[in-house]
PDB file of C-alpha atoms in Angstrom:
ATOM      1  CA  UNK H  21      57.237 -22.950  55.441  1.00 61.00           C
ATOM      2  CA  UNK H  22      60.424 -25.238  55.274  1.00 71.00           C
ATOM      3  CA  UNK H  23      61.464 -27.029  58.118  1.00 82.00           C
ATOM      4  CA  UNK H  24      65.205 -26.416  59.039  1.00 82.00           C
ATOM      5  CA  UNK H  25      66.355 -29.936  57.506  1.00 83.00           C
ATOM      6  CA  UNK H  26      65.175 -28.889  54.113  1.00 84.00           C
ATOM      7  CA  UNK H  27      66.532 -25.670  54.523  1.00 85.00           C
ATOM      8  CA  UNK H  28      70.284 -26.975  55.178  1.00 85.00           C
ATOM      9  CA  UNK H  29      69.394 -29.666  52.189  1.00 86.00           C
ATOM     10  CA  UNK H  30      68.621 -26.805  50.423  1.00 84.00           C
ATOM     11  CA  UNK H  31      71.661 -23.888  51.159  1.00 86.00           C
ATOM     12  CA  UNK H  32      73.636 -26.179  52.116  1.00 85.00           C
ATOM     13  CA  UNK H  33      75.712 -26.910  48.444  1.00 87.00           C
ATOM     14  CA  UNK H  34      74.550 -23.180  47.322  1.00 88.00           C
ATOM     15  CA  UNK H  35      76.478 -21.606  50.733  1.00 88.00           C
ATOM     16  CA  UNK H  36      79.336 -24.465  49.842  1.00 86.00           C
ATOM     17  CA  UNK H  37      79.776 -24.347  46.465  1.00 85.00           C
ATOM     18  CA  UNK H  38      79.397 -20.315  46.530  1.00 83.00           C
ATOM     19  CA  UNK H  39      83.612 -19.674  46.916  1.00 82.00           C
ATOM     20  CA  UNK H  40      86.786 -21.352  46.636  1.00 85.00           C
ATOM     21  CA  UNK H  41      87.864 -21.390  50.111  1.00 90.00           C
ATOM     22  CA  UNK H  42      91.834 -21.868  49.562  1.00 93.00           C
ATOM     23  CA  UNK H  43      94.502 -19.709  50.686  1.00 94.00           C
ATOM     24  CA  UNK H  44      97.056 -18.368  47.978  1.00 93.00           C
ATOM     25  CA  UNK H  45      99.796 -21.356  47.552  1.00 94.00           C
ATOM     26  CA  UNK H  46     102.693 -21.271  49.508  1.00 95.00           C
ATOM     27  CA  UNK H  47     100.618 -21.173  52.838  1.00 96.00           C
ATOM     28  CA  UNK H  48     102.651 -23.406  55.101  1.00 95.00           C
ATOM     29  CA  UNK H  49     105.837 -21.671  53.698  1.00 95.00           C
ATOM     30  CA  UNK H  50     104.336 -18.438  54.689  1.00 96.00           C
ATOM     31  CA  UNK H  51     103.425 -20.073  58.403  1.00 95.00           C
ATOM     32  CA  UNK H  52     107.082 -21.962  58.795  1.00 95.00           C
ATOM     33  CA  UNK H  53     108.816 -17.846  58.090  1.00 94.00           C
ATOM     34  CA  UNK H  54     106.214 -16.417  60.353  1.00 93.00           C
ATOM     35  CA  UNK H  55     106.982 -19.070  62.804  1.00 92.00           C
ATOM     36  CA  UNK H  56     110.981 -18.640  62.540  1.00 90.00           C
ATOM     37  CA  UNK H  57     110.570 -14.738  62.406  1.00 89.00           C
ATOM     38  CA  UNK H  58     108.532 -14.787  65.521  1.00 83.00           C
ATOM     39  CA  UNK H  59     111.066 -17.200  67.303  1.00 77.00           C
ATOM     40  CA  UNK H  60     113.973 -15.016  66.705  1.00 69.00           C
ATOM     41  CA  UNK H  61     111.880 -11.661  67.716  1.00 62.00           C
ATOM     42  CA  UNK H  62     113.294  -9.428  70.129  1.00 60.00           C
ATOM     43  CA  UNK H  63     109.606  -9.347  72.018  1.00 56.00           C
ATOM     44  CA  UNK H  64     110.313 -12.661  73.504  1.00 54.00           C
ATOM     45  CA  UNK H  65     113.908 -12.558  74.157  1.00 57.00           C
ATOM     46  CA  UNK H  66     112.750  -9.489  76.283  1.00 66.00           C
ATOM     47  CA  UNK H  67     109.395 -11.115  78.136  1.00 68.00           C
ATOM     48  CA  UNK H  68     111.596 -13.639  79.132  1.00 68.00           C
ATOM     49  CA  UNK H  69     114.352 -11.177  80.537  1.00 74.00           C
ATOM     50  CA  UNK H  70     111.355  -9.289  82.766  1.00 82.00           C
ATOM     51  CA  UNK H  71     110.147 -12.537  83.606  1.00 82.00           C
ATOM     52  CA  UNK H  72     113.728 -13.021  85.299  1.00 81.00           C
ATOM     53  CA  UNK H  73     113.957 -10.077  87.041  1.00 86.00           C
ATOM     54  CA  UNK H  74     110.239  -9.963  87.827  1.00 89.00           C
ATOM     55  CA  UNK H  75     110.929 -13.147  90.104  1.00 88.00           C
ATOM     56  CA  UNK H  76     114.336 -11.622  91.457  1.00 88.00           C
ATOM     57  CA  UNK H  77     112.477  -8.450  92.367  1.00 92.00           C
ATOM     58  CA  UNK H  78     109.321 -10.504  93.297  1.00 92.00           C
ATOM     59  CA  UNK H  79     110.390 -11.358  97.196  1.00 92.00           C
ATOM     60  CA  UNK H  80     112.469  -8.481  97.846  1.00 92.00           C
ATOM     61  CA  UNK H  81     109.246  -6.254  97.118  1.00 93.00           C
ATOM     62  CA  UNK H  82     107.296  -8.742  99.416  1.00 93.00           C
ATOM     63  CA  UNK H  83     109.868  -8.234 101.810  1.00 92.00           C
ATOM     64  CA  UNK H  84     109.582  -4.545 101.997  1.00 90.00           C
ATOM     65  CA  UNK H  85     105.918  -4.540 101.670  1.00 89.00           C
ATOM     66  CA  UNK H  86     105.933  -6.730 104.604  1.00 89.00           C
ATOM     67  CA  UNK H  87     108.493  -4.647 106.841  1.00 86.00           C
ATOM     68  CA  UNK H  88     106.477  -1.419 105.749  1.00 84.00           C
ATOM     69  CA  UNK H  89     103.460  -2.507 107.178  1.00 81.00           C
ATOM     70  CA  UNK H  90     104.658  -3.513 110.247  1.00 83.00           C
ATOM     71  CA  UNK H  91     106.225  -0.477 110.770  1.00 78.00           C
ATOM     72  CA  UNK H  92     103.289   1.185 109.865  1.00 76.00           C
ATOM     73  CA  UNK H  93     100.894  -0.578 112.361  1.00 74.00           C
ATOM     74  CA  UNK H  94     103.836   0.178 115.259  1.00 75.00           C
ATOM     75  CA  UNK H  95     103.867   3.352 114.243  1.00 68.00           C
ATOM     76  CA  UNK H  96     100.463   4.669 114.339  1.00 58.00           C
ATOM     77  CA  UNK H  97      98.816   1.721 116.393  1.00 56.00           C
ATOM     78  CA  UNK H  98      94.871   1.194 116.463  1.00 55.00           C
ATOM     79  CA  UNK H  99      93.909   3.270 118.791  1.00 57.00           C
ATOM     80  CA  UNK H 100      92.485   6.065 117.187  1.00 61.00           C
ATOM     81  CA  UNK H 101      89.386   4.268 115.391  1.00 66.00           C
ATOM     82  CA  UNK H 102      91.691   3.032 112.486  1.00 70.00           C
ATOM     83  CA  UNK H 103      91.470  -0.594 111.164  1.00 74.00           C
ATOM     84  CA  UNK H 104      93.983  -2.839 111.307  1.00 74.00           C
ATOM     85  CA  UNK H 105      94.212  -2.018 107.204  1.00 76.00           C
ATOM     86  CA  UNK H 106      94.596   1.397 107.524  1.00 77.00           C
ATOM     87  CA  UNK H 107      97.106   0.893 110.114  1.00 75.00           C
ATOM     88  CA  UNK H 108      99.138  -1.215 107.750  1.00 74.00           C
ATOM     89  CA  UNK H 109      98.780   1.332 105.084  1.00 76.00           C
ATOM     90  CA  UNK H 110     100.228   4.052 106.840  1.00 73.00           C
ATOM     91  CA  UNK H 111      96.325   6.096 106.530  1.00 74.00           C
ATOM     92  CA  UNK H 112      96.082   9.293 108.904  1.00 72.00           C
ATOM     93  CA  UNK H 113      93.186   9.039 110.743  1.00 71.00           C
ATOM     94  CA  UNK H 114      89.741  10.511 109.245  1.00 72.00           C
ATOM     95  CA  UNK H 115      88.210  13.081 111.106  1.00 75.00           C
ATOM     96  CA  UNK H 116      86.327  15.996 110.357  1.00 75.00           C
ATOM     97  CA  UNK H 117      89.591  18.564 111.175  1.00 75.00           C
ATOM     98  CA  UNK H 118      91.938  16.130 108.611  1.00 73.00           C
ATOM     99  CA  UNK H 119      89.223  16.461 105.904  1.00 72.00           C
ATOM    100  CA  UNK H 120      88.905  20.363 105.743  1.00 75.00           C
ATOM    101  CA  UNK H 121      92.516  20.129 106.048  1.00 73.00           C
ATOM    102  CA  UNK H 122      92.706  18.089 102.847  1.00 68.00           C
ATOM    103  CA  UNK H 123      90.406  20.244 101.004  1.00 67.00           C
ATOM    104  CA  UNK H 124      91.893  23.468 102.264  1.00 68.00           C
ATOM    105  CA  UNK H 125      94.804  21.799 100.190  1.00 62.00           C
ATOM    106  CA  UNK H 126      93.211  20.908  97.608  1.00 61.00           C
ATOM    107  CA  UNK H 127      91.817  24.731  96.917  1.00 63.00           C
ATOM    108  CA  UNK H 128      94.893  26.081  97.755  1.00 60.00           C
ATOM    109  CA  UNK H 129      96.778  24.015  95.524  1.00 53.00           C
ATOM    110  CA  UNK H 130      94.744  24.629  92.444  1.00 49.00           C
ATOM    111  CA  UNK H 131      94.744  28.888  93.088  1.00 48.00           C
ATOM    112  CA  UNK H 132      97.712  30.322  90.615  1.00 48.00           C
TER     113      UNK H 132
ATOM    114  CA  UNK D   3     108.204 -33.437  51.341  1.00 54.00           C
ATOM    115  CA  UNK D   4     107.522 -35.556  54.490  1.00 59.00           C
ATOM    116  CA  UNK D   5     105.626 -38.503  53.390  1.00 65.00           C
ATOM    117  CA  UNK D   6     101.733 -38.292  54.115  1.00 70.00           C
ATOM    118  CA  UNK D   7     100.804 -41.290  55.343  1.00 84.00           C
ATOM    119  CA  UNK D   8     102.876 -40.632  58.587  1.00 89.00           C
ATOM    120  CA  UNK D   9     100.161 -40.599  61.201  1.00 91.00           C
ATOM    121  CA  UNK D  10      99.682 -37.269  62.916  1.00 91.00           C
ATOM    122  CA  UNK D  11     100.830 -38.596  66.251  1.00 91.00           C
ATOM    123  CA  UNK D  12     103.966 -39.199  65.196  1.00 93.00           C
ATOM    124  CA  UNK D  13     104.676 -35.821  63.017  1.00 93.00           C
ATOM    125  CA  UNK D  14     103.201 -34.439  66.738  1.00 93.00           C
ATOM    126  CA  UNK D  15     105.997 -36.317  68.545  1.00 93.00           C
ATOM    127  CA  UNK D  16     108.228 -35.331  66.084  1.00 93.00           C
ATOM    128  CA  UNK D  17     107.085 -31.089  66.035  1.00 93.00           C
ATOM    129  CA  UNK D  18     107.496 -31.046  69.625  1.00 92.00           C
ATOM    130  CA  UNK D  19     111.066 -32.325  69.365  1.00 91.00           C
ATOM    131  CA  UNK D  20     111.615 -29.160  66.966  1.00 89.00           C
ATOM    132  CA  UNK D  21     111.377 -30.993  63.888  1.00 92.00           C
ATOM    133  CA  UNK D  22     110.281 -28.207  61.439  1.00 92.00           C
ATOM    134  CA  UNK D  23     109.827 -30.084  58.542  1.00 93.00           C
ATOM    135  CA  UNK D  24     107.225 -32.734  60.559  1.00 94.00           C
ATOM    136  CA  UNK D  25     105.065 -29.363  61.406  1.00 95.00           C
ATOM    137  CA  UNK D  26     105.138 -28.173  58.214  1.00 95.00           C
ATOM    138  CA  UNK D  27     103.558 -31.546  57.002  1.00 95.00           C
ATOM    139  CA  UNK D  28     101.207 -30.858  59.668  1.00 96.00           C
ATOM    140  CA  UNK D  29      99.864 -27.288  58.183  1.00 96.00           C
ATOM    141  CA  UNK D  30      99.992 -28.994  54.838  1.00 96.00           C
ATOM    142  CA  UNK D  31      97.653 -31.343  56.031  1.00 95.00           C
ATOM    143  CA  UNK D  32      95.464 -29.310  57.507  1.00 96.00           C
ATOM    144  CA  UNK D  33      95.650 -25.874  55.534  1.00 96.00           C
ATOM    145  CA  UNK D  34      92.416 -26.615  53.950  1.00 96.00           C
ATOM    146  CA  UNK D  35      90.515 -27.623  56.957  1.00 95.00           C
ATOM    147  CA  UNK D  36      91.662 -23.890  58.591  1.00 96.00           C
ATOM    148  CA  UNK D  37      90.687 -22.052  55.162  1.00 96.00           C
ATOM    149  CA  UNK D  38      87.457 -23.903  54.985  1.00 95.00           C
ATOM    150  CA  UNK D  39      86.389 -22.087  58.469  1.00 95.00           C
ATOM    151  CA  UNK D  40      88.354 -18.646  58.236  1.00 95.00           C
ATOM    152  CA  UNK D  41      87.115 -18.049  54.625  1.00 94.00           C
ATOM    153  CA  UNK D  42      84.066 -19.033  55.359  1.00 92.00           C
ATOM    154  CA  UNK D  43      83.849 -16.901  58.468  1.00 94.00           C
ATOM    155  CA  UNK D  44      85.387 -13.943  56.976  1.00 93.00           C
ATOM    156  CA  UNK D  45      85.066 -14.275  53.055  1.00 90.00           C
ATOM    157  CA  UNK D  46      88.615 -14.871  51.101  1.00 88.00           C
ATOM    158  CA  UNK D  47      91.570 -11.981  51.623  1.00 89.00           C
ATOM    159  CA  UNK D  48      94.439 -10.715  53.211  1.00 92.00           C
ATOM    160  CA  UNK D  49      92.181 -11.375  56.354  1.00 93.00           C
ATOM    161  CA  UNK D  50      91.542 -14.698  56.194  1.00 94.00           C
ATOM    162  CA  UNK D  51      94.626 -15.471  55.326  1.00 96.00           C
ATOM    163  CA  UNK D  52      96.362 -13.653  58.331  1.00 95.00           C
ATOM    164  CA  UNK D  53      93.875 -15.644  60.685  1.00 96.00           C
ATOM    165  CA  UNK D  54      94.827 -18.880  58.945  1.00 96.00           C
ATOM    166  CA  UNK D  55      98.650 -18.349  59.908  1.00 96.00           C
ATOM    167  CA  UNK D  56      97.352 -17.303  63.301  1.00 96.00           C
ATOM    168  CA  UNK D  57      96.154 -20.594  63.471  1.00 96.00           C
ATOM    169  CA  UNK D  58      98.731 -22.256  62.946  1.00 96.00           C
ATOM    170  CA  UNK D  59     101.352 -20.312  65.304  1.00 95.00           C
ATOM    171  CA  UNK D  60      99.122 -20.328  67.669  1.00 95.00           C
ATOM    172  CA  UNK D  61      99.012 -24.106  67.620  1.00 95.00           C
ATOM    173  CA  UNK D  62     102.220 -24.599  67.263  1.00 94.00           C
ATOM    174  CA  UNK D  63     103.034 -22.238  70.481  1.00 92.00           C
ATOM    175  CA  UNK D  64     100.356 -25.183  72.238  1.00 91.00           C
ATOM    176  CA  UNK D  65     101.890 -28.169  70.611  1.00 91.00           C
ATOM    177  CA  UNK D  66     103.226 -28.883  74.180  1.00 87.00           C
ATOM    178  CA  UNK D  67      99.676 -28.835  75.259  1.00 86.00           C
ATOM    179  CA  UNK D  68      97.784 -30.240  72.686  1.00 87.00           C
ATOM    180  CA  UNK D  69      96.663 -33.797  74.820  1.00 82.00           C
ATOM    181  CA  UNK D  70      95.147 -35.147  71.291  1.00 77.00           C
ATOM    182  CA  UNK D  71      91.791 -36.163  73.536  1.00 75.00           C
ATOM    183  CA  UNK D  72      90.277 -34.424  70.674  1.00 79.00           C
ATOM    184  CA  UNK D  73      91.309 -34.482  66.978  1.00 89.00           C
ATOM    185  CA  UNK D  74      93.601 -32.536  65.728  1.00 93.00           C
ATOM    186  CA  UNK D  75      91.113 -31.573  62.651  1.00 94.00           C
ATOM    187  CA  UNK D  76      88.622 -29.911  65.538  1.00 93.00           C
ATOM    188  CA  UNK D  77      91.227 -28.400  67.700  1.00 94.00           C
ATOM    189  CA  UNK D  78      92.416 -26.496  64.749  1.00 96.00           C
ATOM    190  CA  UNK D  79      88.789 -25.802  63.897  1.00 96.00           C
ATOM    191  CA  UNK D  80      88.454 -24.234  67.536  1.00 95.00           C
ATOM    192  CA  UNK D  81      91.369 -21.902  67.379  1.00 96.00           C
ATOM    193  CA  UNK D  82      90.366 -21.009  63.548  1.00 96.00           C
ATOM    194  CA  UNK D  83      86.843 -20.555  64.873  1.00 96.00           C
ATOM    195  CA  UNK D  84      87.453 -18.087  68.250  1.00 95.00           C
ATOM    196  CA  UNK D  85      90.190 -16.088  65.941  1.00 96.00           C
ATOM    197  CA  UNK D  86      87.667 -15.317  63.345  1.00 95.00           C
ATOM    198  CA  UNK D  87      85.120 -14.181  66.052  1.00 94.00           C
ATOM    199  CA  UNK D  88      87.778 -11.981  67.274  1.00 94.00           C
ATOM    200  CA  UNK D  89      88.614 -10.791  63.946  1.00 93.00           C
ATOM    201  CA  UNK D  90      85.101  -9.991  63.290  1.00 91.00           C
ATOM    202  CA  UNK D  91      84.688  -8.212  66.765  1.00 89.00           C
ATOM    203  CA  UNK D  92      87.590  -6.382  65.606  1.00 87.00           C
ATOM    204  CA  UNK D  93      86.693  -5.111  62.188  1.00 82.00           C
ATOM    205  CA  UNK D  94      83.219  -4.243  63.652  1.00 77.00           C
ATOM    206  CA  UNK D  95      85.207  -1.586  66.615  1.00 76.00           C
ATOM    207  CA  UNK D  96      87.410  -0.351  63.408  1.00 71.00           C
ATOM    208  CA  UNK D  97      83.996   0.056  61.270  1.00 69.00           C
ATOM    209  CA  UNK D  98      81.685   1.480  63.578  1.00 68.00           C
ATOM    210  CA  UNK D  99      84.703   3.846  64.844  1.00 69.00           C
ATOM    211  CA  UNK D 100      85.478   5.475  61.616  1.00 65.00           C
ATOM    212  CA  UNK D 101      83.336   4.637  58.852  1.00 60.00           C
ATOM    213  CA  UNK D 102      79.638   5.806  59.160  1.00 55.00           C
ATOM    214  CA  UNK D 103      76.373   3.934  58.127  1.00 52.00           C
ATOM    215  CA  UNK D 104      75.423   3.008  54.823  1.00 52.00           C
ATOM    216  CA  UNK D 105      79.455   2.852  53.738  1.00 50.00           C
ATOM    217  CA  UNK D 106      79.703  -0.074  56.520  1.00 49.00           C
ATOM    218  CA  UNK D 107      77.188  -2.022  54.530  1.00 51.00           C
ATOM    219  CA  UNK D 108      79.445  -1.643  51.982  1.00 47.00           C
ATOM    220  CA  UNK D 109      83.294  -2.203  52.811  1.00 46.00           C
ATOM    221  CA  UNK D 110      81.572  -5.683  54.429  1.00 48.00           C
ATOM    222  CA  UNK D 111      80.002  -7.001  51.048  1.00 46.00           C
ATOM    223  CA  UNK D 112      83.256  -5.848  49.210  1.00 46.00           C
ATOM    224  CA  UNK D 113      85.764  -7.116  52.193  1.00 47.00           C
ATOM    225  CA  UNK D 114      85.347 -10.816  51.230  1.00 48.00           C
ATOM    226  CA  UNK D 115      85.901 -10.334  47.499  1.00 47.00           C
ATOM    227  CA  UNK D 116      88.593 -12.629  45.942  1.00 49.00           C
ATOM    228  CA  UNK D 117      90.206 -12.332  42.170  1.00 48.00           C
ATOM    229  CA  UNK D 118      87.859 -11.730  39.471  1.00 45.00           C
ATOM    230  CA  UNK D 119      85.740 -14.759  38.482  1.00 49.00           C
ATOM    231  CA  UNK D 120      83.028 -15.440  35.661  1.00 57.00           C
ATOM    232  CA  UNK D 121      80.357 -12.180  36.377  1.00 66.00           C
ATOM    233  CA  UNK D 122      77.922 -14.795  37.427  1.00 67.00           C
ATOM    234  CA  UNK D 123      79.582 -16.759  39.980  1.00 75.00           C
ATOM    235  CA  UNK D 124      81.318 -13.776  41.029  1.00 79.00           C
ATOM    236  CA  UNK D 125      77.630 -12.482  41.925  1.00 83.00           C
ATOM    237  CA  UNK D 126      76.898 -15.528  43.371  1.00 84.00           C
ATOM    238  CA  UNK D 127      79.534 -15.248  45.493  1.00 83.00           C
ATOM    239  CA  UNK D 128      79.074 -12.188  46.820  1.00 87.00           C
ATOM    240  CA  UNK D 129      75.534 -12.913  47.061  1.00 88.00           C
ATOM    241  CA  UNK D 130      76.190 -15.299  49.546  1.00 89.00           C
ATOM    242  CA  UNK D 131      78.942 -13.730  50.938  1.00 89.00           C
ATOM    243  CA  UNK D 132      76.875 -10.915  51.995  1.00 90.00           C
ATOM    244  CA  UNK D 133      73.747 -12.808  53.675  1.00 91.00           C
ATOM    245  CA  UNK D 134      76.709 -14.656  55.461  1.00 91.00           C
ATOM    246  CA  UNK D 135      78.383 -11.325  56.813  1.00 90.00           C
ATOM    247  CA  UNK D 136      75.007 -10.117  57.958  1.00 91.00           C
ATOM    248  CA  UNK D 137      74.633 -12.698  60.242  1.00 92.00           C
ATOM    249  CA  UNK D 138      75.428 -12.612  64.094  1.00 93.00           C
ATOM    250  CA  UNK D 139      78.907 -13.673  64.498  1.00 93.00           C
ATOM    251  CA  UNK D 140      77.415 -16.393  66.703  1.00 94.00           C
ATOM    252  CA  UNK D 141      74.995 -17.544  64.152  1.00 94.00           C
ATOM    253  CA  UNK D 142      78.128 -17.390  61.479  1.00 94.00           C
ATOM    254  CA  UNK D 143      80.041 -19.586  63.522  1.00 95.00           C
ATOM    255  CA  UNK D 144      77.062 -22.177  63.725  1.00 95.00           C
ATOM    256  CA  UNK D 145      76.491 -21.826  59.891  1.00 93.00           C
ATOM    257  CA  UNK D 146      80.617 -22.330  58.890  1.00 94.00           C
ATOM    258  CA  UNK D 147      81.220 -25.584  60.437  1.00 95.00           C
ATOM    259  CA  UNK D 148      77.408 -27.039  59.487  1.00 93.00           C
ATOM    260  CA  UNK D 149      76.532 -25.785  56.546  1.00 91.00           C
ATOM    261  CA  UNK D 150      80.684 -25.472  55.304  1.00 91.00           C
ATOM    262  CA  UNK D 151      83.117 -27.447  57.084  1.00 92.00           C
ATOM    263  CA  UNK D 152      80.417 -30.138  56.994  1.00 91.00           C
ATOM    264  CA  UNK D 153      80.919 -30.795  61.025  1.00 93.00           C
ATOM    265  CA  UNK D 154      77.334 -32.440  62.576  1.00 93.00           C
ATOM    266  CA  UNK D 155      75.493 -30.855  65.316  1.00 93.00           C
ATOM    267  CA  UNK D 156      77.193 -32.678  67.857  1.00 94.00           C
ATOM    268  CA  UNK D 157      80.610 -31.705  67.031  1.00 94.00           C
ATOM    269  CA  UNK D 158      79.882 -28.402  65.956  1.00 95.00           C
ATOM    270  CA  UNK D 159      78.219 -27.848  69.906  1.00 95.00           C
ATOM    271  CA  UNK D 160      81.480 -29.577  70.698  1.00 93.00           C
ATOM    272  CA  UNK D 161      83.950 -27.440  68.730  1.00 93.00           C
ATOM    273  CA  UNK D 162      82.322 -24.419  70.008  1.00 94.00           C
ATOM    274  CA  UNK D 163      81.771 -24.935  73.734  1.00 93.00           C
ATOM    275  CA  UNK D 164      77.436 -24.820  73.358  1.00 94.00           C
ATOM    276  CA  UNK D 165      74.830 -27.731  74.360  1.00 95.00           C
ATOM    277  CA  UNK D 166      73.325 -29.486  71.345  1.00 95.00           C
ATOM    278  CA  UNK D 167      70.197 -27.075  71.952  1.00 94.00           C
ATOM    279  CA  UNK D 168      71.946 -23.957  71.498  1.00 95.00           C
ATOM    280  CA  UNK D 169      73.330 -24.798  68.326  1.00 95.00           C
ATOM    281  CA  UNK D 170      70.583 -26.311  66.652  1.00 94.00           C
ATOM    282  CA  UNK D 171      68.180 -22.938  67.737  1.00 94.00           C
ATOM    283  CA  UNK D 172      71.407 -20.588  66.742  1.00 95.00           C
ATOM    284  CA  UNK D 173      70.707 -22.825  63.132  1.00 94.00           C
ATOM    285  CA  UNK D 174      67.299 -22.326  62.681  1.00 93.00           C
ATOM    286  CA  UNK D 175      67.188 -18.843  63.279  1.00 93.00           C
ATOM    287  CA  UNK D 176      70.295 -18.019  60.984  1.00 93.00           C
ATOM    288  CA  UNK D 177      68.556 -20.597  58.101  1.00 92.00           C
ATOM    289  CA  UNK D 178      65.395 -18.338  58.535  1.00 91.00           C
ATOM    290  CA  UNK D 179      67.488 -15.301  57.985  1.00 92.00           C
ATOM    291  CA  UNK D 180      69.660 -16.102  55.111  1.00 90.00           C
ATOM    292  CA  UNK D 181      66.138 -18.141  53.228  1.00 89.00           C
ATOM    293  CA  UNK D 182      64.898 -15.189  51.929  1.00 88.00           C
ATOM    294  CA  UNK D 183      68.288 -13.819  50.543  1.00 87.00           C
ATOM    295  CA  UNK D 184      69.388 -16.578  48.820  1.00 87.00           C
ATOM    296  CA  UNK D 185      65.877 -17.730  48.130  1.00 83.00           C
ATOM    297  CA  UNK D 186      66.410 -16.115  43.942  1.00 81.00           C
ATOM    298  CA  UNK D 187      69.612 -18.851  43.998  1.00 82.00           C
ATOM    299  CA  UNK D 188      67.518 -21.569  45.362  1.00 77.00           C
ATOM    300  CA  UNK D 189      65.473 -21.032  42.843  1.00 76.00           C
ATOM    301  CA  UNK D 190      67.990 -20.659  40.079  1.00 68.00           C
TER     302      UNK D 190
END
């Protein structure tokens, strides 16, 4: 049995020497027009345009989130067993008459 | 051309001020360290050659980044090295989505085949070529920058995130694999 040094000794060259391991010439002219082409490509003018109006939109949405919850949890209040979470959500509360009511729905719905 | 003896700090300086030309020098100095690994990793073709630009733009889109604590010859080695994995994770989803068994076997030994050569180094080739492509792209990865690129254990572990340990076990166990395959060439 060889021990691994020998082995690399051994495959080493044959694995090296197997191929020619060049790419076709004109390789760095063919990286410089993919580089140039990719520059000018409408993908990144556009990323760059949601970016922008991802961070206009950004606080705004915050804003509304914020103001929706609030009137959510003034709305509906605690009381009724709901988390504060749920609250903010805007969640009915889950009893056993607002679950056959959902599924009554749901049956309903699907009946042509 | 930009003259070569212009260290690569400089044509880095120079890159990142948009100098084209000084980046270009930079891919012409290192094209063959990038087709060592991706060729080796994925046999020569339209492939290897796509990851090899890949390479590239995707160094060039980190030149910013690039802090040159390591050298530029084993940064590029990373990139070319996690690309080919991908590529090879890739073709594997393609393969095992729409081509069935045996034919798999063979669209991977013909994949890596370059322009006609002699018949006998042509078989050697693909000899080779096809114990390397039956390896576990893990084991590949270990095998391309030893056994090819010429990296020692040490940097390999280094280029490709692994203790010293992991690489050297990842090496014995692909050297025990590809031994009987090539053991006719050995021979030879």
């Amino acid at each position: 049995m060889m021990k691994d040094r020998d082995l690399v000794d051994a495959l080493g060259p044959i694995i090296r020497d197997a191929e020619d391991r060049r790419f076709e010439p004109g390789f760095s002219h063919r990286v410089m027009e993919r580089i140039r082409a990719e520059a000018g490509a409408p993908v990144i003018v556009l990323s760059s345009a949601l970016r922008r109006q991802f961070l206009r939109l950004a606080p705004i949405a915050a804003a509304v989130l914020v103001a929706l919850s609030a009137y959510s949890l003034l709305g509906l209040g605690t009381s009724s067993g709901q988390s504060v979470l749920e609250a903010a959500l805007g969640l009915e509360p889950l009893t056993v008459e607002t679950a056959y009511a959902l599924d009554q729905g749901f049956y309903t719905d699907g009946d042509d | 051309m930009m003259n070569d003896r212009i260290p690569d700090g400089e044509l880095l300086q120079r890159a990142r001020s948009g100098d084209q030309a000084a980046f270009r020098t930079l891919v012409e100095r290192y094209e063959q360290v990038v087709a060592a690994t991706v060729i080796g990793m994925l046999g020569s073709g339209p492939e290897a050659e796509d990851v090899g630009q890949e390479t590239f733009i995707r160094f060039y889109a980190s030149l910013n980044r690039f802090r040159e604590e390591a050298s530029l010859k084993t940064y590029l080695t990373r990139i070319a090295i996690n690309l080919s994995l991908n590529s090879i994770k890739r073709q594997k989803r393609f393969l095992s989505r729409h081509v069935e068994g045996d034919l798999v076997e063979t669209i991977e030994l013909n994949s890596g085949s370059g322009p006609a050569d002699r018949a006998e180094s042509r078989e050697v080739r693909e000899v080779v070529r096809h114990a390397i492509d039956r390896l576990a792209p893990k084991q590949r990865a270990v095998v391309t920058l030893r056994l090819i690129d010429g990296y020692s254990t040490r940097e390999t572990a280094e280029i490709l995130g692994l203790p010293e340990g992991t690489v050297l076990s990842r090496l014995s166990r692909a050297l025990k694999k590809l031994q009987p395959q090539l053991q006719p060439l050995m021979e030879a």
